[in-house]
Each structure stands twice: as structure tokens, then as C-alpha cells.
Amino acid sequence: MLHALLLAAEEGGAEEAASNPILPTMNELFWGAIAFGVMYFLLAYVLLPPVQRARNDRAATIQANKDAAESARAKAVSATAEVSDQLAGVRAETVTMLEQARAEAEAERQRLVSRADREVQAMKDLVESEIATEREEALATMRPQVADLAVGAASKMTGRQVDLAAVRPLVDRYLDNPN
Amino acid sequence: MIGLEYPPIENLVEWPNYFGGDSFWALNKIGLISLLAMAIPAAVFLFSKKELVPRGMQNMAESTVEFVENQVILPAIGRDGLRYLPLLLSLFLFVFIGNLFEVIPTFQMPANARMANPMLLALIVWVVFIAVGVKHHGLTYFKDIVWPPGVPVGLRWFVGLIELITVFFIRPFSLAVRLFANMLAGHILLVTFGVLCIAVFTAGLIIVLLPLTFGMLVALTAFEIFVSFLQAFVFALLTAVYIDSSLHPAH
Amino acid sequence: MSVLATIATQALELAQEPLTAADEKGIAGAAGAGMAYGLAAIGPGIGIGYLVGQAVQAMARQPESAGTVRTTMFLGIAFTEALALIGFVVFILLKFA
């Protein structure tokens, strides 16, 4: 320990007188000046311009790509709008056509139904009139016989002669209105 | 007892010359580090490819340029300060790489822990900001400093005197001393803990104390990397602020 | 340290002799060096603490302006720290020069 301290003291004391740890020395200043000067001129005139050019080129490329993408997007948007316009037109047209077709079909149906109704009605009328005439005929043929039978039956039951002419309106009324 | 032998400060900061004897062109470690601090960034810039998508060295070079532009020039000066990009970039890189040799093994010495480089750079900055002021405002640059407009006449000479001393003497002095003292303090701090580690090791207190001292040494090394960067940044930023005060003096 | 070593060895070897003028300058320089750095560290310590605290508060209030605040904070730290560093240089001068 003491020996080391002695050594340190000798070394320190020997150099201490010559130099100050703060003041710059000439040779360090010289080499520092050379290094910094060379560095400044290299950077300013040789090394920095290509790097800056590369950065500017990149910025320009990115800007161009961005612009292209922007215009492509605008184009796509306008194309989409166009297509959707067309689509809307087609859809409206379809709707009107559908409406028209539906109306036509409805009219046709109405026409067919009314014709069928009319035919059915005509046939029904025909049949009813036939039935009525049949019935009339049957009644007309039946009426004298019924009168005769009624008069005969009445004569037998009463035992006296009933006048046919007097009974006839009664029988007619009954036959016309059976209830 | 730990035998703590702290080396004298001359052994920490003064280096023998490789050649040249006592002449002014004698090259020592500081000169070598200065040359490397010039050559390494120059090589990075030289060998970086100029491709559309940056990778590797190109990324390093371009992000350095971008850092100086976005963090130093644009906040301190504005767009018209981009003309001074080469100067500020070389100041930043020269100081940063010179500082970084503080933690690079086999060098372990920041070039800026000697007064030569900080003084040189501060003188260059001093000349540059005065030249910018004279170029943009002529002799009114000096007149506005010693006889500032917009100050009550009674106080004007006093403010002018303070401004004169601040601008022309304190600015370069504090610029140089800040960088120098920061790096010298960091260097001495690292040496202190290195010596402490060796003393603890030779004293046989390996398990008890060495983890603490060595951990501290590692942490301080990381801190000194941060300080290296910060001092380079502050140097470039202050240069930009001084140039700005010469460009737009009416504040 | 070398000055202290000188003092120590000389004190051991020449215990009976009175101190020379150089020794007294060395002792005064060492004591003054410690005082210089210790006193110079007080003000900037307080200053940097206050400065960074205010900057953190500003960043917390307006996170969008954190970049500007950080740059200005580093500038302020650089100015404040200069005082402590001048103290450190005085320390080196008193101790070693």
C-alpha cells in the first residue's frame, strides 16, 4: 500500500508540473481540426447529397403512388356510383314491368271470371226456364185429373153429386199454393 | 483493508504520442479517436446504398439525418434552418462518435474529455453564428446586441452589456465547458468504479462486494452511453438555437 | 489523489519537519476543491429537479406537446447544468493544476 502510494506520488508529481489536465494541447487541436474539417467537407459536398436525393426520391415516389391510389379510388367510386345508378334504373323498370304484368293478368282474370259467370248464369237461366215450363206442363196436365179425382172422392164420401165447376177454383187455388 | 490505488489524473486523460515526438502534428489516442469519429460516420454514409426501401446502413444514415432535421433544426430554427443541415449533422456525429469511444473497449476514452475538440467546435460555432448574424443583418446585428431596441433607455446599456457578455463570451465558453466537463466527469466516474472493482477483486471480497461494484459499473456504462448521445444532441441543439438567435434576433 | 499521496508519504518520512508552502497549497487546494464542487452542485441540483418536475407536469397536462416540452427541457437542463459543470472544472483545477 505504502509502496504503491509512493510510486503514484512519484509518477503524479513528475508529470504534474508539466501539464494541466484542462488546457488543450496543440497536437490534439491539430488532429481534431483536420478530422472535423474533413468530415464537414465530406458530408456537405460528397456524402450528404446522395442521401438527401434518395430521401427526396422516396418522398416523390410515395407521393406519386399516393396520388395514383387516390385517383384510382376516385375512379372506382365514380364507377360504383354509375353502376348503382344503372342498377336503380333497371330495378325501377323491373318494378314497372312487374306492375304492368300484374295489372294485365288481373284484367285477364277478371275478364275470364266474368265470362264464366255469364255462361254459368245463362245455363242456369236456361235450366230454370226449362224446369218451369216442365212444371207448368205437368201442372196443366195434372190439374183436371186432380179436380176429377177430388170431385170423385168428395162425391163418394158425401154421397151426393158435387159440381165440378164449383170445385175447380178451389182445386186451382190449392194447386197453385199447396201450403 | 482494500488497497485502493487511484491513478493520477494525467494517467487517465493524457496519452503518449504514437509518432511525431513533441511536434504539433504528433498523433496520440485523442487524435486517433478524432479521426475515427470522422471516418466511421463517413463510411456509414459512403457505403449506404441508395435504395427506395432503406435497410441496414442506409437506414442508419437516413434516420440520423432525419433525427437532426426533425429534433434539432425544425424545432429550433424552422424550415429556413435546413441550409445548416451539413454543419449540424457533422457536429452531432463528430461529438457523438467521439463521446461513444468512452465505452468502446480498448479505447475507453472520450475524445471530448480533452479540451481540444470541445474548444475547437465551440470556436467554429461561435464564428458561424456571428457570421450568420452579420450576413443577414449587417452591422445592426452588433448594434442590436449592445443597444437592444424595445428596452427602456435607462436599462438599455445594462441589458446591452449583459447581452454582449452572454453572446460573445459565455456562449462559446459554456458550450465547450459543458461538453468537456460532462465527458471528463463520466470518464472519471467510470475509472473510479473500474478501480474499485479491481481493488475489491484483489482484496478477495469477490462474493460480497464485487456484484455491487460491478453492477454499478455496468449501470454507469449504460448511463454514459445515454450521456454521450445527450451531450451530442444538446451541442447540436444549442448550435441551432444560437444560429436561430442570429437569424431572427428580435424576440 | 496524487497530492494526498505526496502529503502522506512526506508526512511519514519528514514527520518532524514543518510543512512547506507547496504542501500547504496542496492541502488548501484539496479542501477547496471539495467545497467548490459540493457548493456548485446544490443550486443546479435544485434547479434541474424543479425544471424536470415542471416539464413532466406540462407533458402530463398536454401529451400532444410532449416533444416540444422535452426539447425545451433538455435545453433548460443544459443551461442549468453548466453551473455545476463549471464547479466541476474548478474542482479539477484546484485539485490537479
Coordinates of C-alpha atoms in Angstrom, one line a residue:
Chain A
M1 CA 0.0 0.0 0.0
L2 CA 2.6 2.5 1.1
H3 CA 4.9 1.4 -1.7
A4 CA 2.1 1.9 -4.3
L5 CA 1.3 5.3 -2.8
L6 CA 4.9 6.3 -3.1
L7 CA 5.0 5.1 -6.7
A8 CA 1.8 7.0 -7.5
A9 CA 3.1 10.1 -5.8
E10 CA 6.4 10.0 -7.8
E11 CA 4.6 9.5 -11.1
G12 CA 2.0 12.1 -10.4
G13 CA 4.4 14.6 -9.1
A14 CA 6.8 14.2 -12.0
E15 CA 4.1 14.9 -14.7
E16 CA 2.1 17.3 -12.7
A17 CA 4.4 20.2 -13.1
A18 CA 4.4 19.9 -16.9
S19 CA 0.7 19.8 -17.8
N20 CA -2.7 21.0 -16.8
P21 CA -5.5 18.5 -17.4
I22 CA -7.8 21.2 -18.6
L23 CA -5.8 23.1 -21.2
P24 CA -5.9 21.8 -24.7
T25 CA -2.7 20.6 -26.3
M26 CA -1.6 21.6 -29.7
N27 CA -1.4 18.2 -31.4
E28 CA -4.9 17.2 -30.3
L29 CA -6.3 20.5 -31.6
F30 CA -4.4 19.9 -34.9
W31 CA -5.8 16.4 -35.4
G32 CA -9.3 17.4 -34.2
A33 CA -9.3 20.3 -36.7
I34 CA -8.3 18.1 -39.5
A35 CA -10.8 15.4 -38.6
F36 CA -13.7 17.9 -38.3
G37 CA -12.8 19.8 -41.4
V38 CA -12.6 16.7 -43.5
M39 CA -15.8 15.5 -42.0
Y40 CA -17.7 18.7 -42.8
F41 CA -16.5 18.9 -46.4
L42 CA -17.2 15.2 -46.9
L43 CA -20.7 15.4 -45.5
A44 CA -21.6 18.7 -47.2
Y45 CA -20.3 18.1 -50.7
V46 CA -19.8 14.3 -51.1
L47 CA -21.8 12.1 -48.7
L48 CA -25.0 14.0 -47.8
P49 CA -26.3 15.0 -51.3
P50 CA -26.9 11.4 -52.4
V51 CA -28.7 10.5 -49.2
Q52 CA -30.8 13.6 -49.5
R53 CA -31.5 12.7 -53.1
A54 CA -32.6 9.2 -52.1
R55 CA -34.9 10.6 -49.4
N56 CA -36.4 13.1 -51.8
D57 CA -36.8 10.5 -54.5
R58 CA -38.6 8.3 -52.0
A59 CA -40.8 11.1 -50.9
A60 CA -41.7 11.8 -54.5
T61 CA -42.3 8.2 -55.2
I62 CA -44.5 7.8 -52.2
Q63 CA -46.4 11.0 -53.1
A64 CA -46.9 9.8 -56.7
N65 CA -48.1 6.4 -55.5
K66 CA -50.4 8.1 -53.1
D67 CA -51.8 10.3 -55.8
A68 CA -52.2 7.3 -58.2
A69 CA -54.0 5.4 -55.5
E70 CA -56.2 8.4 -54.7
S71 CA -57.2 8.9 -58.4
A72 CA -57.8 5.1 -58.7
R73 CA -60.0 5.3 -55.7
A74 CA -61.9 8.3 -57.1
K75 CA -62.4 6.4 -60.3
A76 CA -63.6 3.3 -58.6
V77 CA -66.0 5.5 -56.5
S78 CA -67.5 7.1 -59.7
A79 CA -67.7 3.7 -61.4
T80 CA -69.6 2.3 -58.4
A81 CA -71.9 5.3 -58.5
E82 CA -72.6 4.7 -62.2
V83 CA -73.3 1.1 -61.7
S84 CA -75.6 1.7 -58.8
D85 CA -77.4 4.3 -60.9
Q86 CA -77.9 1.8 -63.6
L87 CA -79.0 -0.8 -61.1
A88 CA -81.5 1.6 -59.7
G89 CA -82.9 2.3 -63.2
V90 CA -83.1 -1.4 -64.0
R91 CA -84.8 -2.1 -60.8
A92 CA -87.4 0.7 -61.3
E93 CA -88.0 -0.6 -64.8
T94 CA -88.5 -4.1 -63.5
V95 CA -90.9 -2.9 -60.9
T96 CA -93.0 -1.0 -63.5
M97 CA -93.0 -4.1 -65.8
L98 CA -94.0 -6.3 -63.0
E99 CA -96.8 -3.9 -62.1
Q100 CA -98.0 -3.8 -65.6
A101 CA -97.9 -7.6 -66.0
R102 CA -99.7 -7.9 -62.7
A103 CA -102.4 -5.5 -63.9
E104 CA -102.7 -7.2 -67.2
A105 CA -103.1 -10.6 -65.5
E106 CA -105.6 -9.2 -63.2
A107 CA -107.6 -7.8 -66.0
E108 CA -107.5 -11.1 -67.9
R109 CA -108.6 -12.9 -64.9
Q110 CA -111.4 -10.5 -64.3
R111 CA -112.5 -10.9 -67.9
L112 CA -112.3 -14.7 -67.8
V113 CA -114.2 -14.9 -64.5
S114 CA -116.9 -12.6 -65.7
R115 CA -117.3 -14.6 -68.9
A116 CA -117.5 -17.8 -67.0
D117 CA -120.0 -16.2 -64.6
R118 CA -122.1 -15.1 -67.5
E119 CA -122.1 -18.5 -69.1
V120 CA -123.0 -20.2 -65.9
Q121 CA -125.7 -17.7 -65.4
A122 CA -127.1 -18.3 -68.9
M123 CA -127.0 -22.1 -68.4
K124 CA -128.7 -21.7 -65.0
D125 CA -131.4 -19.5 -66.6
L126 CA -131.9 -21.9 -69.3
V127 CA -132.2 -24.8 -67.0
E128 CA -134.6 -22.9 -64.7
S129 CA -136.8 -21.9 -67.5
E130 CA -136.9 -25.5 -68.7
I131 CA -137.8 -26.7 -65.3
A132 CA -140.5 -24.0 -65.0
T133 CA -142.0 -25.0 -68.4
E134 CA -141.9 -28.7 -67.4
R135 CA -143.6 -27.9 -64.2
E136 CA -146.2 -25.7 -65.9
E137 CA -146.9 -28.5 -68.3
A138 CA -147.1 -31.1 -65.6
L139 CA -149.4 -28.9 -63.6
A140 CA -151.5 -28.2 -66.6
T141 CA -151.9 -31.9 -67.3
M142 CA -152.3 -32.7 -63.7
R143 CA -155.0 -30.1 -62.9
P144 CA -158.1 -31.7 -64.5
Q145 CA -157.2 -35.1 -63.2
V146 CA -156.8 -33.8 -59.7
A147 CA -160.1 -32.0 -60.0
D148 CA -161.8 -35.1 -61.2
L149 CA -160.2 -37.2 -58.5
A150 CA -161.1 -34.7 -55.8
V151 CA -164.7 -34.4 -57.1
G152 CA -165.0 -38.2 -57.4
A153 CA -163.6 -38.7 -53.9
A154 CA -165.9 -36.0 -52.5
S155 CA -168.9 -37.5 -54.2
K156 CA -168.2 -40.8 -52.8
M157 CA -167.7 -39.6 -49.3
T158 CA -170.6 -37.3 -49.3
G159 CA -172.8 -39.4 -51.4
R160 CA -174.0 -36.6 -53.5
Q161 CA -173.1 -35.0 -56.6
V162 CA -170.5 -32.3 -56.4
D163 CA -170.4 -29.8 -59.1
L164 CA -167.1 -29.9 -60.9
A165 CA -167.3 -26.3 -61.9
A166 CA -167.8 -25.1 -58.4
V167 CA -164.9 -27.1 -57.1
R168 CA -162.5 -26.1 -59.8
P169 CA -161.3 -22.7 -58.4
L170 CA -160.7 -24.4 -55.0
V171 CA -158.5 -27.0 -56.6
D172 CA -156.7 -24.5 -58.6
R173 CA -156.0 -22.3 -55.7
Y174 CA -154.7 -25.3 -53.8
L175 CA -152.5 -26.5 -56.5
D176 CA -151.1 -23.0 -57.1
N177 CA -150.4 -22.6 -53.5
P178 CA -150.0 -26.0 -51.9
N179 CA -149.4 -24.8 -48.5
Chain B
M1 CA -8.4 -3.3 4.1
I2 CA -8.9 -2.6 0.5
G3 CA -5.8 -1.4 -1.2
L4 CA -7.3 1.4 -3.3
E5 CA -4.7 2.9 -5.7
Y6 CA -6.3 5.7 -7.6
P7 CA -4.2 6.6 -10.6
P8 CA -3.2 10.3 -11.0
I9 CA -5.4 12.2 -13.5
E10 CA -2.6 12.5 -16.0
N11 CA -2.7 8.8 -16.4
L12 CA -6.4 9.0 -17.1
V13 CA -6.6 11.6 -19.8
E14 CA -3.1 12.1 -21.3
W15 CA -1.8 9.7 -23.8
P16 CA 1.6 9.1 -25.3
N17 CA 2.2 10.0 -28.9
Y18 CA 2.3 7.3 -31.5
F19 CA 4.7 9.3 -33.6
G20 CA 5.8 12.9 -34.0
G21 CA 7.6 13.4 -30.7
D22 CA 6.7 16.9 -29.3
S23 CA 5.7 18.4 -32.6
F24 CA 2.3 19.9 -33.3
W25 CA 1.4 17.1 -35.6
A26 CA 2.1 14.3 -33.1
L27 CA -0.7 11.8 -33.2
N28 CA -2.0 10.4 -29.9
K29 CA -5.1 8.4 -28.9
I30 CA -7.2 11.6 -28.9
G31 CA -6.2 12.4 -32.4
L32 CA -6.8 8.8 -33.5
I33 CA -10.3 8.9 -31.9
S34 CA -11.0 12.2 -33.7
L35 CA -10.0 10.6 -37.0
L36 CA -12.2 7.6 -36.3
A37 CA -15.1 9.9 -35.3
M38 CA -14.7 11.4 -38.7
A39 CA -14.2 8.1 -40.6
I40 CA -16.9 5.9 -39.1
P41 CA -19.9 8.2 -40.0
A42 CA -18.3 8.9 -43.3
A43 CA -18.0 5.2 -44.0
V44 CA -21.6 4.6 -43.0
F45 CA -22.8 7.4 -45.3
L46 CA -20.4 6.2 -48.1
F47 CA -21.4 2.5 -48.0
S48 CA -25.1 3.0 -47.5
K49 CA -27.0 2.1 -50.7
K50 CA -29.4 4.5 -52.1
E51 CA -32.4 2.3 -52.4
L52 CA -36.1 3.0 -52.3
V53 CA -36.7 0.8 -49.2
P54 CA -33.8 1.6 -46.8
R55 CA -32.2 -1.2 -44.9
G56 CA -29.1 -1.6 -42.8
M57 CA -26.5 1.2 -43.2
Q58 CA -28.8 3.2 -45.3
N59 CA -31.4 3.1 -42.5
M60 CA -28.8 4.3 -40.0
A61 CA -27.6 7.2 -42.2
E62 CA -31.1 8.3 -43.1
S63 CA -32.5 8.1 -39.6
T64 CA -29.6 10.2 -38.4
V65 CA -30.3 12.8 -41.0
E66 CA -33.9 12.7 -40.1
F67 CA -33.2 13.0 -36.4
V68 CA -31.1 16.1 -36.9
E69 CA -33.8 17.6 -39.2
N70 CA -36.8 16.8 -37.0
Q71 CA -35.4 17.1 -33.5
V72 CA -32.8 19.8 -33.9
I73 CA -33.3 22.1 -36.9
L74 CA -37.1 22.2 -37.2
P75 CA -37.9 22.9 -33.5
A76 CA -35.0 25.4 -33.0
I77 CA -34.8 27.3 -36.3
G78 CA -37.6 26.2 -38.6
R79 CA -37.6 25.5 -42.3
D80 CA -35.1 28.1 -43.3
G81 CA -32.6 26.3 -41.0
L82 CA -32.3 23.3 -43.3
R83 CA -29.4 25.1 -45.0
Y84 CA -27.3 24.4 -41.9
L85 CA -28.0 20.7 -42.0
P86 CA -24.4 19.7 -43.1
L87 CA -22.9 21.7 -40.3
L88 CA -25.3 20.5 -37.6
L89 CA -25.1 16.9 -38.8
S90 CA -21.4 16.9 -38.8
L91 CA -21.3 18.5 -35.3
F92 CA -23.7 15.9 -34.0
L93 CA -22.0 12.9 -35.5
F94 CA -18.5 14.1 -34.6
V95 CA -19.4 14.8 -31.0
F96 CA -21.5 11.7 -30.6
I97 CA -19.0 9.2 -32.0
G98 CA -16.2 11.0 -30.2
N99 CA -18.1 10.6 -27.0
L100 CA -19.1 7.0 -27.7
F101 CA -15.4 5.9 -27.5
E102 CA -15.8 6.4 -23.8
V103 CA -17.5 2.9 -23.6
I104 CA -15.8 1.1 -26.5
P105 CA -13.4 -1.4 -25.1
T106 CA -9.6 -0.9 -25.8
F107 CA -10.3 2.8 -26.4
Q108 CA -12.3 3.7 -23.2
M109 CA -11.6 7.4 -23.7
P110 CA -14.0 10.1 -24.9
A111 CA -12.2 12.4 -27.3
N112 CA -14.2 15.3 -25.8
A113 CA -12.8 14.7 -22.3
R114 CA -9.8 16.7 -23.5
M115 CA -10.4 20.4 -24.0
A116 CA -9.1 20.4 -27.6
N117 CA -12.1 19.1 -29.5
P118 CA -14.8 21.0 -27.5
M119 CA -12.9 24.2 -27.7
L120 CA -12.4 23.8 -31.4
L121 CA -16.1 23.0 -32.1
A122 CA -17.2 25.8 -29.8
L123 CA -15.0 28.3 -31.7
I124 CA -16.4 27.1 -35.0
V125 CA -19.9 27.5 -33.7
W126 CA -19.0 31.0 -32.4
V127 CA -17.7 32.0 -35.8
V128 CA -20.7 30.5 -37.6
F129 CA -23.4 32.2 -35.5
I130 CA -21.7 35.6 -35.7
A131 CA -21.1 35.2 -39.4
V132 CA -24.8 34.3 -39.9
G133 CA -25.9 37.3 -37.9
V134 CA -23.6 39.7 -39.9
K135 CA -24.7 38.1 -43.2
H136 CA -28.4 38.5 -42.5
H137 CA -28.4 41.8 -40.6
G138 CA -25.1 43.5 -41.3
L139 CA -23.7 45.6 -38.6
T140 CA -27.1 46.1 -37.0
Y141 CA -26.5 42.6 -35.6
F142 CA -23.9 44.0 -33.2
K143 CA -25.8 47.2 -32.6
D144 CA -28.9 45.3 -31.6
I145 CA -26.9 43.3 -29.1
V146 CA -25.2 46.2 -27.3
W147 CA -28.0 48.7 -27.8
P148 CA -31.2 46.5 -27.8
P149 CA -34.3 48.1 -29.1
G150 CA -37.5 47.8 -27.2
V151 CA -35.9 48.2 -23.8
P152 CA -36.3 51.3 -21.6
V153 CA -33.4 53.7 -22.3
G154 CA -32.3 53.7 -18.7
L155 CA -31.8 50.0 -18.7
R156 CA -30.6 49.7 -22.2
W157 CA -26.9 49.9 -21.6
F158 CA -27.1 47.4 -18.8
V159 CA -29.1 44.9 -20.8
G160 CA -26.7 45.5 -23.7
L161 CA -23.7 44.8 -21.5
I162 CA -25.2 41.6 -20.2
E163 CA -26.1 40.5 -23.8
L164 CA -22.7 41.4 -25.0
I165 CA -21.0 39.2 -22.4
T166 CA -23.5 36.4 -22.8
V167 CA -23.5 36.2 -26.6
F168 CA -19.8 36.7 -27.2
F169 CA -18.1 35.2 -24.2
I170 CA -20.4 32.9 -22.1
R171 CA -22.0 31.2 -25.1
P172 CA -18.8 29.6 -26.6
F173 CA -17.3 29.1 -23.1
S174 CA -20.3 27.2 -21.7
L175 CA -20.7 25.3 -24.9
A176 CA -17.1 24.0 -24.7
V177 CA -17.1 23.5 -20.9
R178 CA -20.4 21.7 -20.9
L179 CA -19.3 19.0 -23.3
F180 CA -15.8 18.8 -21.9
A181 CA -16.8 18.6 -18.2
N182 CA -19.6 16.1 -18.8
M183 CA -17.4 13.7 -20.7
L184 CA -14.5 14.2 -18.2
A185 CA -16.8 13.6 -15.3
G186 CA -18.2 10.5 -16.9
H187 CA -14.8 9.2 -17.7
I188 CA -13.5 9.7 -14.1
L189 CA -16.7 8.1 -12.8
L190 CA -16.1 5.0 -14.9
V191 CA -12.5 4.9 -13.9
T192 CA -13.4 5.2 -10.3
F193 CA -15.7 2.2 -10.4
G194 CA -13.3 0.3 -12.5
V195 CA -10.5 0.9 -9.9
L196 CA -12.9 0.0 -7.2
C197 CA -13.8 -3.3 -8.9
I198 CA -10.1 -4.2 -9.3
A199 CA -9.4 -3.3 -5.6
V200 CA -12.4 -5.4 -4.4
F201 CA -11.3 -8.3 -6.6
T202 CA -7.7 -8.3 -5.4
A203 CA -8.8 -7.9 -1.8
G204 CA -10.8 -11.2 -2.2
L205 CA -14.2 -9.7 -1.4
I206 CA -15.5 -11.2 -4.7
I207 CA -18.8 -12.5 -3.5
V208 CA -19.6 -9.8 -1.0
L209 CA -18.9 -6.5 -2.8
L210 CA -18.0 -7.3 -6.4
P211 CA -21.6 -7.8 -7.6
L212 CA -22.5 -4.3 -6.2
T213 CA -19.5 -2.5 -7.7
F214 CA -19.6 -4.4 -11.0
G215 CA -23.3 -3.8 -11.3
M216 CA -22.8 -0.2 -10.7
L217 CA -20.1 -0.1 -13.3
V218 CA -22.4 -1.7 -15.9
A219 CA -25.2 0.7 -15.0
L220 CA -22.9 3.6 -15.3
T221 CA -21.7 2.4 -18.6
A222 CA -25.2 2.4 -19.9
F223 CA -25.8 5.8 -18.4
E224 CA -22.7 7.1 -20.1
I225 CA -23.9 5.9 -23.5
F226 CA -27.0 7.9 -22.8
V227 CA -24.9 10.9 -21.7
S228 CA -22.8 10.6 -24.9
F229 CA -25.9 10.9 -27.0
L230 CA -27.5 13.6 -24.9
Q231 CA -24.4 15.8 -25.0
A232 CA -24.1 15.5 -28.7
F233 CA -27.8 16.3 -29.1
V234 CA -27.5 19.3 -26.7
F235 CA -24.4 20.5 -28.5
A236 CA -26.2 20.4 -31.9
L237 CA -29.4 21.9 -30.4
L238 CA -27.6 24.8 -28.8
T239 CA -25.8 25.5 -32.0
A240 CA -29.1 25.6 -33.8
V241 CA -30.6 27.9 -31.1
Y242 CA -27.6 30.3 -31.4
I243 CA -27.9 30.3 -35.2
D244 CA -31.6 31.0 -34.8
S245 CA -31.0 33.9 -32.5
S246 CA -28.7 35.3 -35.2
L247 CA -31.2 34.7 -37.9
H248 CA -34.2 36.1 -36.1
P249 CA -32.8 38.3 -33.3
A250 CA -36.0 40.3 -32.4
H251 CA -37.5 38.4 -29.6
Chain C
M1 CA -5.1 11.6 -5.0
S2 CA -1.5 12.0 -6.0
V3 CA -1.3 15.2 -4.0
L4 CA -2.7 13.4 -1.0
A5 CA -0.2 10.6 -1.6
T6 CA 2.6 13.1 -1.7
I7 CA 1.4 14.7 1.5
A8 CA 1.0 11.3 3.2
T9 CA 4.5 10.0 2.3
Q10 CA 6.2 13.2 3.1
A11 CA 4.4 13.4 6.4
L12 CA 5.5 9.9 7.2
E13 CA 9.1 10.5 6.2
L14 CA 9.6 14.0 7.5
A15 CA 7.3 14.0 10.4
Q16 CA 9.4 16.5 12.4
E17 CA 9.9 19.0 9.7
P18 CA 7.4 21.8 9.2
L19 CA 5.1 21.8 6.1
T20 CA 6.4 23.7 3.1
A21 CA 4.5 26.3 1.1
A22 CA 3.7 23.7 -1.6
D23 CA 2.2 21.3 0.8
E24 CA 0.0 23.9 2.3
K25 CA -1.2 24.9 -1.1
G26 CA -1.9 21.3 -1.8
I27 CA -4.0 20.9 1.4
A28 CA -5.9 24.1 0.8
G29 CA -6.4 23.1 -2.9
A30 CA -7.8 19.7 -1.9
A31 CA -10.2 21.1 0.7
G32 CA -11.2 24.0 -1.6
A33 CA -11.8 21.5 -4.5
G34 CA -14.3 19.5 -2.4
M35 CA -16.0 22.7 -1.3
A36 CA -16.2 24.1 -4.8
Y37 CA -17.8 21.1 -6.3
G38 CA -20.1 20.5 -3.3
L39 CA -21.4 24.0 -3.3
A40 CA -21.7 24.2 -7.0
A41 CA -23.8 21.1 -7.1
I42 CA -26.5 22.5 -4.7
G43 CA -28.1 25.1 -7.0
P44 CA -28.2 23.1 -10.2
G45 CA -29.5 20.1 -8.3
I46 CA -32.5 22.1 -7.1
G47 CA -32.9 23.7 -10.4
I48 CA -32.9 20.6 -12.5
G49 CA -35.2 18.9 -10.1
Y50 CA -37.7 21.7 -10.3
L51 CA -37.3 22.0 -14.1
V52 CA -37.9 18.4 -14.8
G53 CA -40.8 18.2 -12.4
Q54 CA -42.5 21.1 -14.2
A55 CA -41.7 19.6 -17.6
V56 CA -43.3 16.3 -16.5
Q57 CA -46.4 18.2 -15.3
A58 CA -46.6 20.0 -18.6
M59 CA -46.3 16.7 -20.5
A60 CA -49.0 15.1 -18.4
R61 CA -51.3 18.1 -19.0
Q62 CA -50.7 18.3 -22.7
P63 CA -49.4 15.0 -24.0
E64 CA -49.7 16.2 -27.6
S65 CA -46.9 18.9 -27.0
A66 CA -44.6 16.4 -25.2
G67 CA -42.0 16.6 -28.0
T68 CA -41.6 20.4 -27.7
V69 CA -41.6 20.3 -24.0
R70 CA -38.9 17.6 -24.0
T71 CA -36.7 19.5 -26.3
T72 CA -37.1 22.7 -24.2
M73 CA -36.5 20.7 -21.1
F74 CA -33.1 19.4 -22.4
L75 CA -32.2 22.9 -23.3
G76 CA -33.0 24.1 -19.8
I77 CA -31.1 21.2 -18.3
A78 CA -28.1 22.1 -20.4
F79 CA -28.2 25.7 -19.2
T80 CA -28.7 24.8 -15.6
E81 CA -26.2 22.0 -15.6
A82 CA -23.5 24.4 -16.9
L83 CA -23.1 25.9 -13.4
A84 CA -22.5 22.5 -11.8
L85 CA -20.0 21.7 -14.6
I86 CA -18.1 24.9 -14.0
G87 CA -17.9 23.8 -10.4
F88 CA -16.5 20.5 -11.6
V89 CA -13.9 22.2 -13.7
V90 CA -12.9 24.4 -10.8
F91 CA -12.6 21.2 -8.8
I92 CA -10.3 19.7 -11.3
L93 CA -8.3 23.0 -11.5
L94 CA -7.9 23.3 -7.7
K95 CA -7.1 19.6 -7.3
F96 CA -4.7 18.9 -10.1
A97 CA -3.4 22.1 -11.6

